[in-house]
mmCIF file of C-alpha atoms and ligand atoms in Angstrom:
data_model
loop_
_atom_site.group_PDB
_atom_site.id
_atom_site.type_symbol
_atom_site.label_atom_id
_atom_site.label_comp_id
_atom_site.label_asym_id
_atom_site.label_seq_id
_atom_site.Cartn_x
_atom_site.Cartn_y
_atom_site.Cartn_z
ATOM 1 C CA MET A 696 -1.102 -24.496 -3.932
ATOM 2 C CA GLU A 697 -2.999 -27.729 -4.381
ATOM 3 C CA THR A 698 -4.992 -27.929 -7.631
ATOM 4 C CA ARG A 699 -8.265 -29.849 -7.424
ATOM 5 C CA ILE A 700 -10.224 -31.219 -10.370
ATOM 6 C CA LEU A 701 -13.922 -30.898 -9.451
ATOM 7 C CA GLN A 702 -16.994 -32.466 -10.978
ATOM 8 C CA PRO A 703 -19.476 -29.718 -11.905
ATOM 9 C CA THR A 704 -22.014 -30.397 -9.157
ATOM 10 C CA PRO A 705 -24.165 -27.434 -8.037
ATOM 11 C CA GLU A 706 -22.110 -27.189 -4.868
ATOM 12 C CA HIS A 707 -18.760 -27.165 -6.693
ATOM 13 C CA ILE A 708 -20.066 -24.580 -9.136
ATOM 14 C CA ARG A 709 -21.088 -22.356 -6.220
ATOM 15 C CA GLN A 710 -17.656 -22.821 -4.658
ATOM 16 C CA CYS A 711 -15.883 -21.938 -7.927
ATOM 17 C CA ALA A 712 -18.181 -18.955 -8.522
ATOM 18 C CA GLN A 713 -17.270 -17.632 -5.070
ATOM 19 C CA THR A 714 -13.565 -18.108 -5.835
ATOM 20 C CA LEU A 715 -13.973 -16.062 -9.020
ATOM 21 C CA THR A 716 -15.941 -13.309 -7.297
ATOM 22 C CA ASP A 717 -13.226 -13.103 -4.629
ATOM 23 C CA GLY A 718 -10.451 -12.678 -7.212
ATOM 24 C CA GLY A 719 -9.191 -16.280 -7.481
ATOM 25 C CA LEU A 720 -8.759 -18.321 -10.662
ATOM 26 C CA VAL A 721 -10.861 -21.232 -11.923
ATOM 27 C CA ALA A 722 -10.350 -23.281 -15.080
ATOM 28 C CA PHE A 723 -13.630 -24.265 -16.732
ATOM 29 C CA PRO A 724 -14.849 -26.048 -19.853
ATOM 30 C CA THR A 725 -16.324 -24.215 -22.830
ATOM 31 C CA GLU A 726 -17.618 -25.648 -26.098
ATOM 32 C CA THR A 727 -14.307 -24.682 -27.769
ATOM 33 C CA VAL A 728 -11.446 -25.288 -25.289
ATOM 34 C CA TYR A 729 -10.949 -24.935 -21.520
ATOM 35 C CA GLY A 730 -10.605 -21.378 -20.241
ATOM 36 C CA LEU A 731 -8.703 -19.990 -17.253
ATOM 37 C CA GLY A 732 -11.121 -17.539 -15.663
ATOM 38 C CA GLY A 733 -10.770 -14.558 -13.357
ATOM 39 C CA ASN A 734 -13.075 -11.716 -12.278
ATOM 40 C CA ALA A 735 -12.837 -9.186 -15.127
ATOM 41 C CA TRP A 736 -13.386 -6.219 -12.778
ATOM 42 C CA LEU A 737 -10.243 -6.990 -10.772
ATOM 43 C CA PRO A 738 -6.837 -6.064 -12.261
ATOM 44 C CA ASP A 739 -5.145 -8.488 -9.852
ATOM 45 C CA ALA A 740 -7.134 -11.420 -11.211
ATOM 46 C CA ALA A 741 -5.922 -10.593 -14.725
ATOM 47 C CA LYS A 742 -2.350 -10.369 -13.432
ATOM 48 C CA ARG A 743 -2.696 -13.809 -11.837
ATOM 49 C CA ILE A 744 -3.902 -15.227 -15.146
ATOM 50 C CA TYR A 745 -0.875 -13.874 -17.029
ATOM 51 C CA GLU A 746 1.406 -15.237 -14.345
ATOM 52 C CA ALA A 747 -0.152 -18.721 -14.245
ATOM 53 C CA LYS A 748 0.025 -19.034 -18.036
ATOM 54 C CA GLY A 749 3.390 -17.356 -18.482
ATOM 55 C CA ARG A 750 1.627 -15.140 -21.014
ATOM 56 C CA PRO A 751 2.958 -11.767 -22.206
ATOM 57 C CA CYS A 752 0.721 -9.121 -20.650
ATOM 58 C CA ASP A 753 0.207 -7.199 -23.903
ATOM 59 C CA ASN A 754 -1.875 -10.140 -25.146
ATOM 60 C CA PRO A 755 -5.460 -9.259 -24.165
ATOM 61 C CA LEU A 756 -8.019 -11.605 -22.611
ATOM 62 C CA ILE A 757 -11.526 -12.416 -23.831
ATOM 63 C CA VAL A 758 -14.322 -11.353 -21.472
ATOM 64 C CA HIS A 759 -16.925 -14.113 -21.023
ATOM 65 C CA LEU A 760 -20.531 -13.133 -20.312
ATOM 66 C CA TYR A 761 -23.639 -15.025 -19.296
ATOM 67 C CA ASP A 762 -26.228 -12.857 -21.019
ATOM 68 C CA ARG A 763 -26.724 -9.893 -23.306
ATOM 69 C CA GLY A 764 -27.757 -7.688 -20.396
ATOM 70 C CA GLN A 765 -24.077 -7.612 -19.350
ATOM 71 C CA LEU A 766 -22.787 -6.458 -22.729
ATOM 72 C CA ASP A 767 -23.174 -2.711 -22.107
ATOM 73 C CA GLU A 768 -21.226 -3.028 -18.853
ATOM 74 C CA VAL A 769 -18.050 -3.903 -20.748
ATOM 75 C CA ALA A 770 -18.520 -2.817 -24.382
ATOM 76 C CA CYS A 771 -19.759 0.211 -26.276
ATOM 77 C CA ARG A 772 -20.631 1.195 -29.862
ATOM 78 C CA ILE A 773 -22.328 -2.072 -30.914
ATOM 79 C CA PRO A 774 -22.984 -1.849 -34.683
ATOM 80 C CA ALA A 775 -26.164 -3.251 -36.263
ATOM 81 C CA TYR A 776 -24.270 -6.062 -38.029
ATOM 82 C CA ALA A 777 -22.904 -7.196 -34.639
ATOM 83 C CA VAL A 778 -26.413 -7.355 -33.196
ATOM 84 C CA ARG A 779 -27.352 -9.674 -36.070
ATOM 85 C CA LEU A 780 -24.294 -11.853 -35.369
ATOM 86 C CA LEU A 781 -25.090 -11.934 -31.654
ATOM 87 C CA ASP A 782 -28.720 -12.837 -32.325
ATOM 88 C CA ARG A 783 -27.755 -15.650 -34.637
ATOM 89 C CA PHE A 784 -24.629 -17.148 -33.068
ATOM 90 C CA THR A 785 -24.620 -16.568 -29.333
ATOM 91 C CA PRO A 786 -24.259 -18.318 -27.057
ATOM 92 C CA GLY A 787 -21.619 -20.101 -29.131
ATOM 93 C CA PRO A 788 -18.054 -20.075 -30.481
ATOM 94 C CA LEU A 789 -17.975 -16.428 -31.575
ATOM 95 C CA THR A 790 -15.905 -13.617 -30.019
ATOM 96 C CA LEU A 791 -16.644 -10.003 -30.979
ATOM 97 C CA VAL A 792 -14.312 -7.048 -30.472
ATOM 98 C CA PHE A 793 -16.001 -3.744 -29.527
ATOM 99 C CA GLY A 794 -15.079 -0.391 -28.065
ATOM 100 C CA LYS A 795 -14.229 -0.838 -24.370
ATOM 101 C CA GLN A 796 -16.072 0.667 -21.428
ATOM 102 C CA ALA A 797 -13.776 2.588 -19.082
ATOM 103 C CA ALA A 798 -14.739 0.247 -16.210
ATOM 104 C CA VAL A 799 -12.854 -2.666 -17.791
ATOM 105 C CA PRO A 800 -9.329 -2.585 -16.332
ATOM 106 C CA PRO A 801 -6.516 -2.002 -18.866
ATOM 107 C CA GLU A 802 -4.819 -5.169 -17.544
ATOM 108 C CA VAL A 803 -7.645 -7.222 -19.072
ATOM 109 C CA THR A 804 -7.402 -5.713 -22.560
ATOM 110 C CA GLY A 805 -3.645 -5.378 -22.881
ATOM 111 C CA ARG A 806 -4.246 -1.597 -22.699
ATOM 112 C CA LEU A 807 -6.173 -1.594 -25.977
ATOM 113 C CA SER A 808 -9.175 0.709 -26.376
ATOM 114 C CA THR A 809 -11.217 -2.331 -27.427
ATOM 115 C CA VAL A 810 -12.526 -5.376 -25.564
ATOM 116 C CA ALA A 811 -13.164 -8.925 -26.852
ATOM 117 C CA VAL A 812 -16.427 -10.463 -25.651
ATOM 118 C CA ARG A 813 -17.841 -13.955 -25.865
ATOM 119 C CA PHE A 814 -20.918 -15.856 -24.645
ATOM 120 C CA PRO A 815 -19.930 -19.511 -24.265
ATOM 121 C CA SER A 816 -22.661 -22.121 -24.757
ATOM 122 C CA HIS A 817 -21.208 -24.949 -22.646
ATOM 123 C CA PRO A 818 -23.707 -25.608 -19.828
ATOM 124 C CA VAL A 819 -20.989 -25.702 -17.138
ATOM 125 C CA ALA A 820 -19.523 -22.404 -18.352
ATOM 126 C CA ARG A 821 -22.996 -20.875 -18.361
ATOM 127 C CA GLU A 822 -23.838 -22.088 -14.871
ATOM 128 C CA LEU A 823 -20.536 -20.763 -13.561
ATOM 129 C CA LEU A 824 -20.991 -17.354 -15.239
ATOM 130 C CA ARG A 825 -24.544 -17.091 -13.952
ATOM 131 C CA ALA A 826 -23.561 -18.068 -10.423
ATOM 132 C CA CYS A 827 -20.676 -15.603 -10.131
ATOM 133 C CA GLY A 828 -22.590 -12.700 -11.668
ATOM 134 C CA VAL A 829 -19.482 -10.873 -12.897
ATOM 135 C CA PRO A 830 -17.856 -10.806 -16.343
ATOM 136 C CA VAL A 831 -15.068 -13.410 -16.428
ATOM 137 C CA CYS A 832 -11.890 -12.767 -18.397
ATOM 138 C CA ALA A 833 -10.412 -16.029 -19.632
ATOM 139 C CA PRO A 834 -7.743 -17.074 -22.080
ATOM 140 C CA SER A 835 -7.322 -20.731 -23.016
ATOM 141 C CA ALA A 836 -6.187 -22.642 -19.914
ATOM 142 C CA ASN A 837 -2.818 -23.802 -21.248
ATOM 143 C CA THR A 838 0.718 -22.670 -20.512
ATOM 144 C CA SER A 839 1.547 -20.030 -23.115
ATOM 145 C CA THR A 840 2.712 -21.571 -26.462
ATOM 146 C CA ARG A 841 1.287 -25.048 -25.670
ATOM 147 C CA PRO A 842 -1.749 -26.514 -27.481
ATOM 148 C CA SER A 843 -5.021 -25.368 -25.895
ATOM 149 C CA PRO A 844 -6.495 -27.902 -23.449
ATOM 150 C CA THR A 845 -9.650 -29.770 -24.465
ATOM 151 C CA VAL A 846 -9.878 -32.032 -21.382
ATOM 152 C CA ALA A 847 -9.456 -31.245 -17.664
ATOM 153 C CA ARG A 848 -6.334 -33.398 -17.381
ATOM 154 C CA HIS A 849 -4.509 -31.279 -19.969
ATOM 155 C CA VAL A 850 -5.282 -28.171 -17.905
ATOM 156 C CA TYR A 851 -3.918 -29.980 -14.871
ATOM 157 C CA ASP A 852 -0.742 -30.993 -16.737
ATOM 158 C CA ASP A 853 0.021 -27.317 -17.457
ATOM 159 C CA LEU A 854 -1.318 -25.472 -14.415
ATOM 160 C CA GLN A 855 -1.106 -27.841 -11.438
ATOM 161 C CA GLY A 856 0.095 -26.001 -8.351
ATOM 162 C CA LYS A 857 -0.755 -22.627 -9.901
ATOM 163 C CA ILE A 858 -4.571 -22.500 -9.616
ATOM 164 C CA PRO A 859 -6.977 -23.873 -6.988
ATOM 165 C CA TYR A 860 -9.759 -25.416 -9.125
ATOM 166 C CA ILE A 861 -10.450 -27.036 -12.475
ATOM 167 C CA LEU A 862 -14.104 -27.759 -13.263
ATOM 168 C CA ASP A 863 -14.238 -30.995 -15.246
ATOM 169 C CA GLY A 864 -16.811 -30.821 -18.039
ATOM 170 C CA GLY A 865 -15.391 -33.693 -20.071
ATOM 171 C CA SER A 866 -14.028 -33.225 -23.558
ATOM 172 C CA CYS A 867 -14.757 -29.910 -25.362
ATOM 173 C CA ASP A 868 -17.001 -30.440 -28.381
ATOM 174 C CA ILE A 869 -15.385 -28.182 -30.954
ATOM 175 C CA GLY A 870 -11.734 -28.506 -29.964
ATOM 176 C CA VAL A 871 -10.418 -25.257 -31.503
ATOM 177 C CA GLU A 872 -10.997 -21.749 -30.148
ATOM 178 C CA SER A 873 -13.753 -19.303 -31.009
ATOM 179 C CA THR A 874 -13.741 -17.264 -34.198
ATOM 180 C CA ILE A 875 -12.825 -13.637 -33.433
ATOM 181 C CA VAL A 876 -14.556 -10.884 -35.393
ATOM 182 C CA ASP A 877 -13.522 -7.254 -35.117
ATOM 183 C CA ALA A 878 -16.802 -5.372 -34.704
ATOM 184 C CA SER A 879 -15.215 -2.046 -33.761
ATOM 185 C CA GLY A 880 -15.448 -0.587 -37.264
ATOM 186 C CA ASP A 881 -17.981 -0.022 -40.048
ATOM 187 C CA ARG A 882 -17.445 -3.494 -41.448
ATOM 188 C CA PRO A 883 -16.785 -6.792 -39.654
ATOM 189 C CA ARG A 884 -13.382 -8.411 -40.144
ATOM 190 C CA ILE A 885 -12.224 -11.852 -39.048
ATOM 191 C CA LEU A 886 -9.190 -11.640 -36.761
ATOM 192 C CA ARG A 887 -8.933 -15.342 -35.908
ATOM 193 C CA LEU A 888 -10.546 -18.289 -37.683
ATOM 194 C CA GLY A 889 -12.125 -20.756 -35.300
ATOM 195 C CA GLY A 890 -15.125 -22.853 -34.359
ATOM 196 C CA LEU A 891 -17.606 -20.761 -36.341
ATOM 197 C CA SER A 892 -16.880 -20.745 -40.075
ATOM 198 C CA ARG A 893 -16.394 -17.711 -42.265
ATOM 199 C CA GLU A 894 -19.170 -18.997 -44.520
ATOM 200 C CA GLU A 895 -21.701 -19.086 -41.652
ATOM 201 C CA LEU A 896 -20.712 -15.581 -40.549
ATOM 202 C CA GLU A 897 -20.927 -14.175 -44.075
ATOM 203 C CA ASP A 898 -24.439 -15.575 -44.471
ATOM 204 C CA VAL A 899 -25.539 -13.214 -41.722
ATOM 205 C CA ALA A 900 -23.240 -10.193 -42.031
ATOM 206 C CA GLY A 901 -22.065 -10.218 -45.658
ATOM 207 C CA LYS A 902 -18.534 -10.554 -47.063
ATOM 208 C CA MET A 903 -15.802 -10.451 -44.443
ATOM 209 C CA GLU A 904 -12.120 -9.825 -44.868
ATOM 210 C CA VAL A 905 -9.900 -12.309 -43.012
ATOM 211 C CA VAL A 906 -7.165 -10.122 -41.584
ATOM 212 C CA ARG A 907 -3.764 -11.485 -42.531
ATOM 213 C CA GLN A 908 -1.568 -12.781 -39.729
ATOM 214 C CA SER A 909 1.066 -10.212 -40.626
ATOM 215 C CA GLN A 910 -1.308 -7.463 -39.455
ATOM 216 C CA VAL A 911 -0.522 -8.673 -35.970
ATOM 217 C CA ALA A 912 -1.180 -5.467 -34.110
ATOM 218 C CA LEU A 913 -4.897 -6.051 -34.657
ATOM 219 C CA CYS A 914 -4.997 -9.322 -32.706
ATOM 220 C CA PRO A 915 -1.930 -9.226 -30.503
ATOM 221 C CA GLY A 916 -2.061 -12.908 -29.564
ATOM 222 C CA MET A 917 -1.500 -14.081 -33.102
ATOM 223 C CA LYS A 918 2.097 -12.862 -33.203
ATOM 224 C CA TYR A 919 3.258 -15.298 -30.546
ATOM 225 C CA LYS A 920 4.349 -18.908 -30.980
ATOM 226 C CA HIS A 921 1.293 -21.106 -30.502
ATOM 227 C CA TYR A 922 -0.212 -24.546 -30.147
ATOM 228 C CA ALA A 923 3.215 -26.211 -30.167
ATOM 229 C CA PRO A 924 3.810 -29.638 -28.644
ATOM 230 C CA LYS A 925 7.400 -30.727 -27.949
ATOM 231 C CA ALA A 926 7.346 -32.845 -31.112
ATOM 232 C CA ASN A 927 8.283 -31.253 -34.418
ATOM 233 C CA VAL A 928 5.062 -30.742 -36.403
ATOM 234 C CA LEU A 929 4.841 -30.749 -40.196
ATOM 235 C CA PHE A 930 1.652 -30.693 -42.229
ATOM 236 C CA SER A 931 0.704 -31.527 -45.771
ATOM 237 C CA ALA A 932 -1.090 -29.423 -48.321
ATOM 238 C CA TYR A 933 -4.459 -30.981 -49.189
ATOM 239 C CA TYR A 934 -4.401 -32.942 -52.458
ATOM 240 C CA SER A 935 -5.629 -36.309 -53.642
ATOM 241 C CA ASP A 936 -2.291 -38.122 -53.366
ATOM 242 C CA MET A 937 -1.071 -36.507 -50.141
ATOM 243 C CA ALA A 938 -0.716 -39.900 -48.420
ATOM 244 C CA ALA A 939 2.193 -40.779 -50.755
ATOM 245 C CA GLY A 940 4.057 -37.578 -49.838
ATOM 246 C CA ILE A 941 3.391 -38.096 -46.139
ATOM 247 C CA CYS A 942 4.658 -41.715 -46.330
ATOM 248 C CA ARG A 943 7.868 -40.534 -48.019
ATOM 249 C CA ARG A 944 8.470 -37.948 -45.291
ATOM 250 C CA TYR A 945 7.637 -40.491 -42.589
ATOM 251 C CA ASP A 946 10.123 -43.025 -43.982
ATOM 252 C CA GLU A 947 12.872 -40.394 -44.223
ATOM 253 C CA ALA A 948 12.277 -39.401 -40.600
ATOM 254 C CA ALA A 949 12.271 -43.039 -39.470
ATOM 255 C CA ALA A 950 15.522 -43.656 -41.370
ATOM 256 C CA GLU A 951 17.087 -40.756 -39.426
ATOM 257 C CA GLY A 952 16.171 -42.546 -36.188
ATOM 258 C CA LYS A 953 13.123 -40.370 -35.464
ATOM 259 C CA ASN A 954 9.852 -41.677 -34.029
ATOM 260 C CA PRO A 955 7.117 -40.199 -36.262
ATOM 261 C CA VAL A 956 3.328 -40.407 -36.154
ATOM 262 C CA ILE A 957 0.735 -39.432 -38.766
ATOM 263 C CA LEU A 958 -2.506 -37.576 -37.932
ATOM 264 C CA CYS A 959 -5.057 -38.735 -40.491
ATOM 265 C CA LEU A 960 -8.765 -39.086 -41.087
ATOM 266 C CA SER A 961 -9.802 -42.550 -39.913
ATOM 267 C CA ASP A 962 -10.880 -43.489 -43.439
ATOM 268 C CA ASN A 963 -7.353 -42.787 -44.716
ATOM 269 C CA ALA A 964 -5.522 -44.842 -42.069
ATOM 270 C CA SER A 965 -5.131 -47.891 -44.327
ATOM 271 C CA LYS A 966 -3.121 -45.785 -46.821
ATOM 272 C CA TYR A 967 -0.278 -45.626 -44.288
ATOM 273 C CA GLY A 968 0.270 -49.387 -43.945
ATOM 274 C CA ASN A 969 1.874 -50.272 -40.629
ATOM 275 C CA ARG A 970 3.229 -46.782 -39.927
ATOM 276 C CA ASN A 971 2.153 -45.126 -36.629
ATOM 277 C CA VAL A 972 -1.094 -43.199 -37.023
ATOM 278 C CA MET A 973 -3.516 -41.299 -34.825
ATOM 279 C CA ARG A 974 -7.041 -41.448 -36.206
ATOM 280 C CA MET A 975 -8.793 -38.095 -36.300
ATOM 281 C CA GLY A 976 -12.279 -39.514 -36.866
ATOM 282 C CA HIS A 977 -14.390 -39.444 -39.995
ATOM 283 C CA THR A 978 -15.049 -35.725 -40.551
ATOM 284 C CA TYR A 979 -13.210 -32.420 -40.379
ATOM 285 C CA GLN A 980 -15.299 -31.631 -37.287
ATOM 286 C CA THR A 981 -13.785 -34.636 -35.517
ATOM 287 C CA TYR A 982 -10.332 -33.690 -36.884
ATOM 288 C CA ALA A 983 -10.699 -30.294 -35.153
ATOM 289 C CA HIS A 984 -12.136 -31.903 -32.025
ATOM 290 C CA ARG A 985 -9.096 -34.191 -31.658
ATOM 291 C CA LEU A 986 -6.331 -31.913 -32.966
ATOM 292 C CA PHE A 987 -5.025 -30.286 -29.759
ATOM 293 C CA TYR A 988 -5.757 -33.449 -27.793
ATOM 294 C CA ASN A 989 -3.623 -35.553 -30.130
ATOM 295 C CA LEU A 990 -0.784 -33.023 -30.351
ATOM 296 C CA ARG A 991 -0.452 -33.470 -26.596
ATOM 297 C CA ALA A 992 -0.980 -37.243 -26.840
ATOM 298 C CA ALA A 993 1.907 -37.407 -29.330
ATOM 299 C CA ASP A 994 4.235 -35.971 -26.666
ATOM 300 C CA GLU A 995 2.875 -38.318 -24.009
ATOM 301 C CA GLN A 996 3.514 -41.283 -26.311
ATOM 302 C CA ARG A 997 7.039 -40.014 -27.039
ATOM 303 C CA PHE A 998 6.582 -39.364 -30.730
ATOM 304 C CA ASP A 999 9.090 -36.696 -31.770
ATOM 305 C CA THR A 1000 7.692 -35.919 -35.227
ATOM 306 C CA VAL A 1001 4.044 -35.305 -36.111
ATOM 307 C CA LEU A 1002 3.010 -35.429 -39.778
ATOM 308 C CA ALA A 1003 -0.529 -34.070 -40.175
ATOM 309 C CA GLU A 1004 -2.788 -34.589 -43.168
ATOM 310 C CA GLY A 1005 -3.966 -31.441 -44.871
ATOM 311 C CA VAL A 1006 -7.658 -30.512 -45.058
ATOM 312 C CA PRO A 1007 -9.690 -28.456 -47.562
ATOM 313 C CA ASP A 1008 -9.657 -24.715 -46.894
ATOM 314 C CA GLY A 1009 -13.293 -24.014 -45.997
ATOM 315 C CA GLY A 1010 -15.626 -24.351 -43.026
ATOM 316 C CA ILE A 1011 -13.862 -25.728 -39.958
ATOM 317 C CA GLY A 1012 -10.981 -26.734 -42.288
ATOM 318 C CA ALA A 1013 -9.810 -23.113 -42.384
ATOM 319 C CA ALA A 1014 -9.413 -23.109 -38.587
ATOM 320 C CA ILE A 1015 -7.583 -26.452 -38.674
ATOM 321 C CA ILE A 1016 -5.135 -25.141 -41.292
ATOM 322 C CA ASN A 1017 -4.555 -21.998 -39.225
ATOM 323 C CA ARG A 1018 -3.713 -24.085 -36.113
ATOM 324 C CA LEU A 1019 -1.467 -26.426 -38.111
ATOM 325 C CA ILE A 1020 0.445 -23.497 -39.607
ATOM 326 C CA LYS A 1021 1.003 -22.159 -36.103
ATOM 327 C CA SER A 1022 1.959 -25.419 -34.416
ATOM 328 C CA SER A 1023 4.312 -26.380 -37.242
ATOM 329 C CA GLY A 1024 5.874 -22.941 -37.531
ATOM 330 C CA GLY A 1025 4.837 -23.185 -41.202
ATOM 331 C CA GLN A 1026 6.713 -26.406 -42.034
ATOM 332 C CA ILE A 1027 4.889 -27.974 -44.973
ATOM 333 C CA ILE A 1028 5.483 -31.495 -46.280
HETATM 334 O O1 TXA B 1134 -12.613 -20.171 -27.609
HETATM 335 C C1 TXA B 1134 -11.985 -19.269 -27.095
HETATM 336 O O2 TXA B 1134 -11.955 -18.111 -27.572
HETATM 337 C C2 TXA B 1134 -11.220 -19.572 -25.806
HETATM 338 C C3 TXA B 1134 -12.221 -19.939 -24.711
HETATM 339 C C4 TXA B 1134 -11.566 -20.187 -23.390
HETATM 340 O O3 TXA B 1134 -13.182 -18.930 -24.636
HETATM 341 N N1 TXA B 1134 -10.386 -18.482 -25.407
HETATM 342 C C5 TXA B 1134 -9.241 -18.160 -26.062
HETATM 343 O O4 TXA B 1134 -8.528 -17.135 -25.462
HETATM 344 O O5 TXA B 1134 -8.865 -18.713 -27.070
HETATM 345 P P1 TXA B 1134 -7.009 -16.786 -25.819
HETATM 346 O O6 TXA B 1134 -6.623 -15.771 -24.825
HETATM 347 O O7 TXA B 1134 -6.217 -18.013 -25.865
HETATM 348 O O8 TXA B 1134 -7.087 -16.098 -27.211
HETATM 349 C C6 TXA B 1134 -7.699 -14.833 -27.302
HETATM 350 C C7 TXA B 1134 -7.232 -14.091 -28.514
HETATM 351 C C8 TXA B 1134 -5.799 -13.633 -28.428
HETATM 352 O O9 TXA B 1134 -5.160 -13.893 -29.662
HETATM 353 C C9 TXA B 1134 -5.948 -12.139 -28.187
HETATM 354 O O10 TXA B 1134 -4.869 -11.404 -28.721
HETATM 355 C C10 TXA B 1134 -7.249 -11.822 -28.894
HETATM 356 O O11 TXA B 1134 -8.053 -12.924 -28.608
HETATM 357 N N2 TXA B 1134 -7.881 -10.630 -28.349
HETATM 358 C C11 TXA B 1134 -8.346 -10.432 -27.095
HETATM 359 N N3 TXA B 1134 -8.808 -9.179 -26.942
HETATM 360 C C12 TXA B 1134 -8.657 -8.572 -28.136
HETATM 361 C C13 TXA B 1134 -8.946 -7.255 -28.618
HETATM 362 N N4 TXA B 1134 -9.469 -6.309 -27.837
HETATM 363 N N5 TXA B 1134 -8.659 -6.985 -29.911
HETATM 364 C C14 TXA B 1134 -8.121 -7.938 -30.700
HETATM 365 N N6 TXA B 1134 -7.814 -9.185 -30.304
HETATM 366 C C15 TXA B 1134 -8.066 -9.497 -29.031
HETATM 367 MG MG1 MG B 1135 -4.836 -19.378 -26.262
#
């Protein structure tokens, strides 16, 4: 199958919407990362998604909706705190887990009795969802275990020949996936840290437990290897003198004949002298925005070791740390 990257003109959006309605797959931009969409009513579309990604089929998909009117078609038992979260944060980088309506095929939810739902805010995603008129199940549009794609070319690198269309919406703003909140119980719990911070959520819905990664059964996807480039990734704890520790590790790797690169805030780049660096911009928002992109760029530029600066554990920093733990397999400098 030939894979075409399409500009999001009205005509291309109509064409992609038709493909989705008919059971085909389309990759599309969201404000977090690119998604690989299929018609959520059709079990075969879900099967095609698992196949294209090489994803284990017990790892459920998020159902993407255009507006709140569609929520009752897929989800049930919406608690009052979830309505407040929806009012405040959607459309946007928030996924909520609710009781599932029987109409949602078990293939979409990994046979769980719950369904994850999200309302993306990216204008291309919204136009596509509106035009196709059906709920769209979509995981991130990467090959399973690889970093999530934040530009159309990275989708193409992983899925060329396996899907017909990629809608090109440029570079995804946030760069890490949505925050997942379990809203199937009396109290909300965070299952995956992401683009929306714990602090922002707690402002609206009160204190939230962040479910530990070891409680994997609650968010099946978190048990699998994730976000890993070919290069070996290590990351530093966040402390004032972390550049010295990173330089030491870099020099050891170089002495062993490795080709390392450091991911650092742009303002810190001068601390690394003439060592190879990738600048992550001036804020933790830009660090998140560039993280998956640069993990892939490191492979393209044939770096075999990535040494990432640590970030403070709050706001978007918590999501960055979570992704670094996963892509490094927990290797700390
Ligand atoms: O930002 C995002 O959320 C992106 C864009 C494309 O929307 N999507 C995304 O999907 O990151 P994916 O499939 O890569 O990650 C979805 C995660 C998985 O870890 C999965 O296990 C979890 O959501 N999940 C899905 N349904 C669930 C459910 N019913 N209960 C608990 N976790 C669920
Ligand atoms: Mg993913």
